[in-house]
CSV table of C-alpha atoms in Angstrom, one decimal:
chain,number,residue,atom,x,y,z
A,1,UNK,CA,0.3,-62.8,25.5
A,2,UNK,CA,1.6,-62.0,28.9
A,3,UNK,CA,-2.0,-62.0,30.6
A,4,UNK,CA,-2.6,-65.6,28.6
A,5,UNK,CA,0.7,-66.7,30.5
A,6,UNK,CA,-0.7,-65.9,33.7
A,7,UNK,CA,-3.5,-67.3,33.3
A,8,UNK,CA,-1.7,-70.5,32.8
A,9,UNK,CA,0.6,-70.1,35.1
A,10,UNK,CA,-2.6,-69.6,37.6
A,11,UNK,CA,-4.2,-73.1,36.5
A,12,UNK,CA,-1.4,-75.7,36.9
A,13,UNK,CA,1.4,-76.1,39.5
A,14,UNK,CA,4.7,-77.7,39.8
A,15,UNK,CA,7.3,-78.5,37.3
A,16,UNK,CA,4.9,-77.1,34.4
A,17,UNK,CA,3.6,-74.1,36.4
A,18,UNK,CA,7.6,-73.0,36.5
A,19,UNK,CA,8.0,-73.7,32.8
A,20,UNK,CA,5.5,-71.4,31.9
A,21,UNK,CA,6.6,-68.7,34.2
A,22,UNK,CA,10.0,-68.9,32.9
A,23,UNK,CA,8.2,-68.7,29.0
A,24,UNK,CA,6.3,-65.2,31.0
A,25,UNK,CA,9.9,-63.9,32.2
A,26,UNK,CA,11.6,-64.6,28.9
A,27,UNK,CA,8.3,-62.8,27.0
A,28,UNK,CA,8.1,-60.2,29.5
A,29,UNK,CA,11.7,-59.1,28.9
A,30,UNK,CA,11.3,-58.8,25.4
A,31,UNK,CA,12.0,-62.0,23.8
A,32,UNK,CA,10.0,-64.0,21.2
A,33,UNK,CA,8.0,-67.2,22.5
A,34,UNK,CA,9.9,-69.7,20.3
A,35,UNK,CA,13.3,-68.5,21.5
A,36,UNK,CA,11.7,-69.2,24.9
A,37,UNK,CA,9.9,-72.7,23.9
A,38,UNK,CA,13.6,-73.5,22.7
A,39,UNK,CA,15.4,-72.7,25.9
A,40,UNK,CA,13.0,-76.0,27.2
A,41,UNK,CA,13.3,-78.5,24.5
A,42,UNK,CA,12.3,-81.1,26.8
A,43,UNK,CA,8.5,-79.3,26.8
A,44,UNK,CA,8.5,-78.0,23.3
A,45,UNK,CA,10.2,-80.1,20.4
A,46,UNK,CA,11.1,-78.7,16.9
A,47,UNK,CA,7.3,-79.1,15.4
A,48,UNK,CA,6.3,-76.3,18.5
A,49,UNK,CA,8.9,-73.9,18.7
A,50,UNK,CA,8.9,-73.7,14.3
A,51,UNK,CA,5.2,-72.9,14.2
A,52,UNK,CA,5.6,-70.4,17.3
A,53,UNK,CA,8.0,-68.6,15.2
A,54,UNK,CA,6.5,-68.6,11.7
A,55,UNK,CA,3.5,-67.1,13.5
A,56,UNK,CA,5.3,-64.8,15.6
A,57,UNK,CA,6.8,-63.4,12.5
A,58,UNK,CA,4.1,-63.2,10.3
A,59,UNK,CA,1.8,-61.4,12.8
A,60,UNK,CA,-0.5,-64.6,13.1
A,61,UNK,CA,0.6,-66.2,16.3
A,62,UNK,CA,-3.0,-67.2,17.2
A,63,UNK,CA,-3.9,-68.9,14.3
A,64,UNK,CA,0.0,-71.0,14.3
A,65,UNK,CA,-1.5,-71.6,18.1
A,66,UNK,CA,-4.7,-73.1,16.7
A,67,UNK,CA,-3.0,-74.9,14.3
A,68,UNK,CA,-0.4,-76.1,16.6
A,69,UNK,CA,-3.1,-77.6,19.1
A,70,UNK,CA,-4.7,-79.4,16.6
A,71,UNK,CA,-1.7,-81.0,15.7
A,72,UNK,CA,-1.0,-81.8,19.0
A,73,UNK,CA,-4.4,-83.5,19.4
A,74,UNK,CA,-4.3,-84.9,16.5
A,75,UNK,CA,-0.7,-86.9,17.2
A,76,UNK,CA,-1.5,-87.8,20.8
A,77,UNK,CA,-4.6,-89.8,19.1
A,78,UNK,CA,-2.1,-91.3,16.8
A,79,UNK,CA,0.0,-92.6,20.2
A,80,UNK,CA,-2.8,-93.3,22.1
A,81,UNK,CA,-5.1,-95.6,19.9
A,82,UNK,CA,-1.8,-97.7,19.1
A,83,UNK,CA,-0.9,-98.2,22.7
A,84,UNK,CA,-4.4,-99.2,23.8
A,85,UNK,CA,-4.5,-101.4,20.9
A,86,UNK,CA,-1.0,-103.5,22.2
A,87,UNK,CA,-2.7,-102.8,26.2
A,88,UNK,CA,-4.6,-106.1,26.3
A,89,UNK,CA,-2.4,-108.2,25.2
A,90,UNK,CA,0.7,-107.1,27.0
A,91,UNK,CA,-1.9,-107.7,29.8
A,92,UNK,CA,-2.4,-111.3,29.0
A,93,UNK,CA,0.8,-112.2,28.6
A,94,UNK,CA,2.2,-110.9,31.7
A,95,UNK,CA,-1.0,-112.4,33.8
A,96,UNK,CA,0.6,-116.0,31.9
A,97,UNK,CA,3.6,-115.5,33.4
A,98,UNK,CA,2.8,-114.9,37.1
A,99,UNK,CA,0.8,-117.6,36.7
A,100,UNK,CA,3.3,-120.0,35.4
A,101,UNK,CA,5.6,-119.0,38.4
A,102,UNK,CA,3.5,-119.2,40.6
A,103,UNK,CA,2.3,-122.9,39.9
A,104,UNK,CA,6.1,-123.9,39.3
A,105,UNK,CA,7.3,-122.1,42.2
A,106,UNK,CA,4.7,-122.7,44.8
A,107,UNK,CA,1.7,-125.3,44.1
A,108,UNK,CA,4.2,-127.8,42.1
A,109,UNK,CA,6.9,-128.5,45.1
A,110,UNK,CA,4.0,-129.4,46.9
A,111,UNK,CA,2.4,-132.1,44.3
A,112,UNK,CA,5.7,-133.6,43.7
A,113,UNK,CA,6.8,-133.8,47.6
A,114,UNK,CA,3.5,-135.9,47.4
A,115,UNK,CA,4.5,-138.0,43.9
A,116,UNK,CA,7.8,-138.5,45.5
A,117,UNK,CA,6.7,-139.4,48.7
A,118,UNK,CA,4.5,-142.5,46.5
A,119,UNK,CA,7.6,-144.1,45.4
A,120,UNK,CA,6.3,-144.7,41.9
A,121,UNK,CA,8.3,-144.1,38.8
A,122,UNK,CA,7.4,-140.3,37.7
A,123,UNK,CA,6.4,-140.2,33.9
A,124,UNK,CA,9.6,-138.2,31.8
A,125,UNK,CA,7.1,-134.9,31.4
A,126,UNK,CA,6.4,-134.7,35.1
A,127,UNK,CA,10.3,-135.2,35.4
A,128,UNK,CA,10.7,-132.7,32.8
A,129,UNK,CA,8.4,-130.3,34.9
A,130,UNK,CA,9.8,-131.1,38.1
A,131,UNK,CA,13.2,-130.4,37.0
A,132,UNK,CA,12.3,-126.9,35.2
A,133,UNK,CA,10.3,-125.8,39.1
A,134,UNK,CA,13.7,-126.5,41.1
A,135,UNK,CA,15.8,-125.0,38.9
A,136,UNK,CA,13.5,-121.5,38.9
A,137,UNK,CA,13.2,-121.9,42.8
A,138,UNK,CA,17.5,-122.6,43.7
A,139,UNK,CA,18.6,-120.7,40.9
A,140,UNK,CA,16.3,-117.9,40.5
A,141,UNK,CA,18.9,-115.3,40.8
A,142,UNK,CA,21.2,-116.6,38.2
A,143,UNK,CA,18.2,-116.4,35.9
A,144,UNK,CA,17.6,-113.1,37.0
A,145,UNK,CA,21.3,-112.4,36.2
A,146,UNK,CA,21.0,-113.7,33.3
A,147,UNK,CA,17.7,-111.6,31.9
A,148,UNK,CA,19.1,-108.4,33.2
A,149,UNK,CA,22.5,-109.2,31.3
A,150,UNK,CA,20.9,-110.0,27.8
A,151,UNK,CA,18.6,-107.1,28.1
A,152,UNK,CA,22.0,-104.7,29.0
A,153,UNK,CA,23.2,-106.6,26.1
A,154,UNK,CA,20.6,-106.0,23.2
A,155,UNK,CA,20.6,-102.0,24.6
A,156,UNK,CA,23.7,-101.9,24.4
A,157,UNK,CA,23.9,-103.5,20.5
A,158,UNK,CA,20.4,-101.1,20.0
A,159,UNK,CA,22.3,-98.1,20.7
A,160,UNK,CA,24.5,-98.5,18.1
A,161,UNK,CA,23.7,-97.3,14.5
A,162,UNK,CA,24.1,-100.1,13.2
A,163,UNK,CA,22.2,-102.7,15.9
A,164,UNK,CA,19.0,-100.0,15.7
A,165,UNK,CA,18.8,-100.1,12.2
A,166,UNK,CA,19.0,-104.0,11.4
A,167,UNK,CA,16.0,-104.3,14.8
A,168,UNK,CA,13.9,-101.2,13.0
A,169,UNK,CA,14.5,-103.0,9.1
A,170,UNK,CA,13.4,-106.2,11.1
A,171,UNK,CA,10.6,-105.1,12.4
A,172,UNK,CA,9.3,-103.3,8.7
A,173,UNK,CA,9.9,-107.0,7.8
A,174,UNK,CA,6.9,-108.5,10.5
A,175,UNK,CA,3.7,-109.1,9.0
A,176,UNK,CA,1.1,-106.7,10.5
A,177,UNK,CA,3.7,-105.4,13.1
A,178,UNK,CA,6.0,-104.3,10.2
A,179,UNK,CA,2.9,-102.6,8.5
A,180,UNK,CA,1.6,-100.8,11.9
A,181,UNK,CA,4.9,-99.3,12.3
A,182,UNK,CA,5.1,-98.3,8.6
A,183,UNK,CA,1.8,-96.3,8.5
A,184,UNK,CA,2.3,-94.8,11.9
A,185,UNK,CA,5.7,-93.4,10.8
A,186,UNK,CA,4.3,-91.9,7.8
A,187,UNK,CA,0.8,-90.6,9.0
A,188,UNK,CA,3.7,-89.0,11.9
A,189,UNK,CA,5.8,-87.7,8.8
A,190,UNK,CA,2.4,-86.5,6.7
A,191,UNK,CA,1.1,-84.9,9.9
A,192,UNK,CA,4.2,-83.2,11.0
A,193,UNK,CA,5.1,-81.7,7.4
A,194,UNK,CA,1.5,-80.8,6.6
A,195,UNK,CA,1.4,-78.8,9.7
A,196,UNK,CA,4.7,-77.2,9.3
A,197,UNK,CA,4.3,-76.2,5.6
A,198,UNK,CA,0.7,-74.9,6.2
A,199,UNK,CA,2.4,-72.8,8.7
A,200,UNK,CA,4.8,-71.3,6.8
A,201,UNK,CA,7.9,-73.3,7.3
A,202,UNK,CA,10.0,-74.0,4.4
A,203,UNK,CA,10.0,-77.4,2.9
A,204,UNK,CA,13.9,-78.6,3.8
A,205,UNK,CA,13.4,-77.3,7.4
A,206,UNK,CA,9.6,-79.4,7.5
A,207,UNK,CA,11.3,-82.3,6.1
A,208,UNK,CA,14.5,-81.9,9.1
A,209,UNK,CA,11.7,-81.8,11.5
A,210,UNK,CA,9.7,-84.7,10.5
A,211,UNK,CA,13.2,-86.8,10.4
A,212,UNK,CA,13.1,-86.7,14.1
A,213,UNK,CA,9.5,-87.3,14.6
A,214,UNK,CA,9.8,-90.6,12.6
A,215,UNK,CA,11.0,-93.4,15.1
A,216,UNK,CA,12.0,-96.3,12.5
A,217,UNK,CA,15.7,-95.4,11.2
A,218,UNK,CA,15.0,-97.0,8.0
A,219,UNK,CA,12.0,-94.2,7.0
A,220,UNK,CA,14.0,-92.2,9.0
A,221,UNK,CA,17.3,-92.3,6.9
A,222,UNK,CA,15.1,-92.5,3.5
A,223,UNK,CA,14.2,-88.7,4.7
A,224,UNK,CA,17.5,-87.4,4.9
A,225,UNK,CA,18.5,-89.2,1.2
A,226,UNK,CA,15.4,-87.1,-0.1
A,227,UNK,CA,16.4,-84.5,2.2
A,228,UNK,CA,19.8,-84.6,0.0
A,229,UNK,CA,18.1,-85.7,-3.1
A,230,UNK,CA,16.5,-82.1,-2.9
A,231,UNK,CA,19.5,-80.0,-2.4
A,232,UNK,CA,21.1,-81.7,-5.6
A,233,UNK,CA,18.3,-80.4,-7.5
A,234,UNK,CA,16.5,-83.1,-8.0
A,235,UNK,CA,12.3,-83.7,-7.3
A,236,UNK,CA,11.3,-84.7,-4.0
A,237,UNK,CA,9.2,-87.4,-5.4
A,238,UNK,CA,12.0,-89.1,-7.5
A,239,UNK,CA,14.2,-88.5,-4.2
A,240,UNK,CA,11.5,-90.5,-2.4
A,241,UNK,CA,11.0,-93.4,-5.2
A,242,UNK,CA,15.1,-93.9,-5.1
A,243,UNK,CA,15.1,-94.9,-1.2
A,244,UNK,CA,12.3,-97.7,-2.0
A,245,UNK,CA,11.1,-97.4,1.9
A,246,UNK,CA,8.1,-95.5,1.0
A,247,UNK,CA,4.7,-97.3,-1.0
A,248,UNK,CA,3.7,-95.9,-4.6
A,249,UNK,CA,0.8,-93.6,-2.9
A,250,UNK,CA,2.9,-91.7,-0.5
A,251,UNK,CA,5.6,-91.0,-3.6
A,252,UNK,CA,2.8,-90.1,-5.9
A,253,UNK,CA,1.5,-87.9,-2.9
A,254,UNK,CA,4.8,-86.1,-2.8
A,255,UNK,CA,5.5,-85.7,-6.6
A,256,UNK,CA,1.8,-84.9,-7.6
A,257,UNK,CA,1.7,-82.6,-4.3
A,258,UNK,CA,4.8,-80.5,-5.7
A,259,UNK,CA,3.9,-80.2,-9.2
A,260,UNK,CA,0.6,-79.2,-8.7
A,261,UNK,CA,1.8,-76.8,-5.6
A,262,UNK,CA,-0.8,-78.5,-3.6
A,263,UNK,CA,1.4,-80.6,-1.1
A,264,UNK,CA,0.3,-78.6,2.2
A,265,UNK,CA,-3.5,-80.1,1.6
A,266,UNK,CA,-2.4,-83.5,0.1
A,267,UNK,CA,-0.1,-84.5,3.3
A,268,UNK,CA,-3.1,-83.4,5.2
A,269,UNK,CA,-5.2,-85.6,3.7
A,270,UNK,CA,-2.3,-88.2,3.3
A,271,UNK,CA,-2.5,-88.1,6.9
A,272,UNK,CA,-6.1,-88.3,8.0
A,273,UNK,CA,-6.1,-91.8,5.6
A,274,UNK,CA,-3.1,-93.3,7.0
A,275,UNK,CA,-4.3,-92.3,10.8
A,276,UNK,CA,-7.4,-94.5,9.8
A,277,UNK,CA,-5.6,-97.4,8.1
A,278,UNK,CA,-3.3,-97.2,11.8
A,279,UNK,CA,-6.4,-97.8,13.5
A,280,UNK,CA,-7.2,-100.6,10.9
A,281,UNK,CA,-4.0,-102.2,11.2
A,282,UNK,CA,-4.1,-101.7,14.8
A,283,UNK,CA,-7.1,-103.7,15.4
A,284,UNK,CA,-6.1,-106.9,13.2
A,285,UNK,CA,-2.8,-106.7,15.0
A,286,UNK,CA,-4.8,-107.3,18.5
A,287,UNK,CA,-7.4,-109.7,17.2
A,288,UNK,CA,-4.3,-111.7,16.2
A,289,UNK,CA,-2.4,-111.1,19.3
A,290,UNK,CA,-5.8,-112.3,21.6
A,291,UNK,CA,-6.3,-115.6,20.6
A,292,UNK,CA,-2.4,-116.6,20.0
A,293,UNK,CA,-1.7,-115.7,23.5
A,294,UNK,CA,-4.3,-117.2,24.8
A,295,UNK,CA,-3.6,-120.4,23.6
A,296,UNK,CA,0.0,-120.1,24.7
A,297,UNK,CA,-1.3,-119.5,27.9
A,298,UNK,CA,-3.4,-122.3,28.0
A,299,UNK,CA,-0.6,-124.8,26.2
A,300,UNK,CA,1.6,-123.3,29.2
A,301,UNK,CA,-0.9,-124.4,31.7
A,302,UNK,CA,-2.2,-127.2,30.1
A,303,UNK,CA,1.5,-128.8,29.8
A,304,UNK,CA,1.8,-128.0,34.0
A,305,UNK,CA,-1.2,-130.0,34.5
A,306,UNK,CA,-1.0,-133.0,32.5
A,307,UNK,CA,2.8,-133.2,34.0
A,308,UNK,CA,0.6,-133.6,37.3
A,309,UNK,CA,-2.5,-135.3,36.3
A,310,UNK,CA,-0.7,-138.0,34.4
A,311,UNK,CA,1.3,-139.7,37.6
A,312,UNK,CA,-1.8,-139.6,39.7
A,313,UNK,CA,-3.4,-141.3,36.3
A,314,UNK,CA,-0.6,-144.0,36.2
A,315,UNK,CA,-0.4,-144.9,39.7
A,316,UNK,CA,-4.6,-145.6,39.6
A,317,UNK,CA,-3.7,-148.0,36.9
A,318,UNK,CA,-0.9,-149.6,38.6
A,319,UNK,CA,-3.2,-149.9,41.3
């Protein structure tokens, strides 16, 4: 172990290079890895440092290694094709709104100096227009005031228990979005347990885990209640049914999985299904998100023009 240390240690530098040297002095002293990979929780989370120490103790440290890169693989995949699929769009949108400011704030003073400088009567939507591109160029900073204070604002209510968990039931409530966050939390939850039990962790301590892993508060606090459910005595499949937060198949998976002692291998496959239906769901969330900003971009732009177009248009027939 200490020679597999250094050879890390030997093929990476800065801030990681020391973390793993610190792991070599810990090991080298006589301590366990986990207790080390706990020391640095901001490396190693829960799901590392509780297969580290199931293996260490069971003599099969190389195997919980295996198992744990795997997983690790397996759940930067998970983040990864979910954040490529919201990439484009996010692009999109943002390329919409330089573009908007920069026609308001620098191409439109110019046409309406011109329109003004005509003396005809400017149509109400170039007024409109007009009115909206001084206001973003004098009082730019109060709208910049203004942004940063409602986004300190909504933090601020987000932080709270109960602000986070009316935004996270919200968003469970958004067509598509709702259901892309719903099977990303559970294929997290089916991936994180599945690896945990498979490695010897109890089921209580796998289902703690997996309570942090899960980012929505809602599936987060339906967890804990069959976290509790389970310490009363009661099945963890019934405990799951009674929070309603989960669907039918990932109860059935849970109840069917204990009864039949089988859960390790059902999550796992509970998992690898719901990590495909993420990429499904994924996909018909940017095909909707392409075309619906791309006609709000074009409305956006479209509306600027006309507001131009149509004075020039008036004055020819005046003329």
């Amino acid at each position: 172990l200490l020679e597999t240390l250094d050879t890390i240690t030997r093929q990476h530098t800065g801030r990681f290079q020391q973390s793993i040297l610190l792991l070599r002095e810990h090991v080298a002293a006589g301590g366990g890895l986990a207790e080390a990979m706990a020391n640095q929780p901001v490396l190693f989370d829960n799901v590392c440092v509780n297969i580290v120490e199931v293996g260490e103790n069971a003599g099969t440290l190389d195997t919980a290694l295996e198992r744990l890169v795997e997983f690790r693989r397996r759940w930067a995949g998970l983040k990864n094709r979910v954040s490529s699929a919201l990439i484009y769009p996010c692009i999109v949108l943002a390329m919409g709104l330089v573009l908007s400011l920069f026609m308001m704030t620098y191409v439109m003073p110019k046409l309406f100096a011109v329109l003004e400088q005509s003396g005809n009567k400017l149509p109400t939507v170039t007024v409109i227009v007009r009115a909206i591109s001084y206001f973003i160029i004098d009082w730019w900073w109060a709208l910049l005031m203004g942004i940063g204070g409602a986004a300190a604002l909504l933090g601020a209510i987000l932080r709270t228990e109960r602000g986070a968990t009316t935004w996270h039931r919200i968003q469970l409530k958004v067509p598509i979005l709702g259901e892309l966050v719903r099977k990303q939390s559970i294929a997290r939850m089916a991936m994180v347990m599945s690896t945990l039990l498979n490695s010897g962790v109890v089921f209580i301590r796998a289902v703690q885990i997996a309570q942090r892993t899960v980012g929505n508060r809602v599936l987060r606090d339906a967890l804990v209640s069959c976290e509790q459910a389970v310490y009363g005595g009661r099945d963890i499949g019934a405990g799951l049914e009674k929070t309603d937060a989960f669907p039918p198949l990932v109860v059935q998976v849970f109840a069917v999985g204990q009864a039949s002692g089988r859960l390790e291998s059902m999550l796992e496959d509970l998992a690898a299904d719901y990590d495909t239906q993420v990429d499904i769901t994924a996909g018909r969330l940017t095909a909707l998100l392409e075309p619906l900003l791309m006609i709000l971009l074009a409305v956006s732009v479209g509306f600027i023009a006309f507001a131009t177009i149509l004075p020039i248009l008036e004055a020819g027939d005046v003329m």
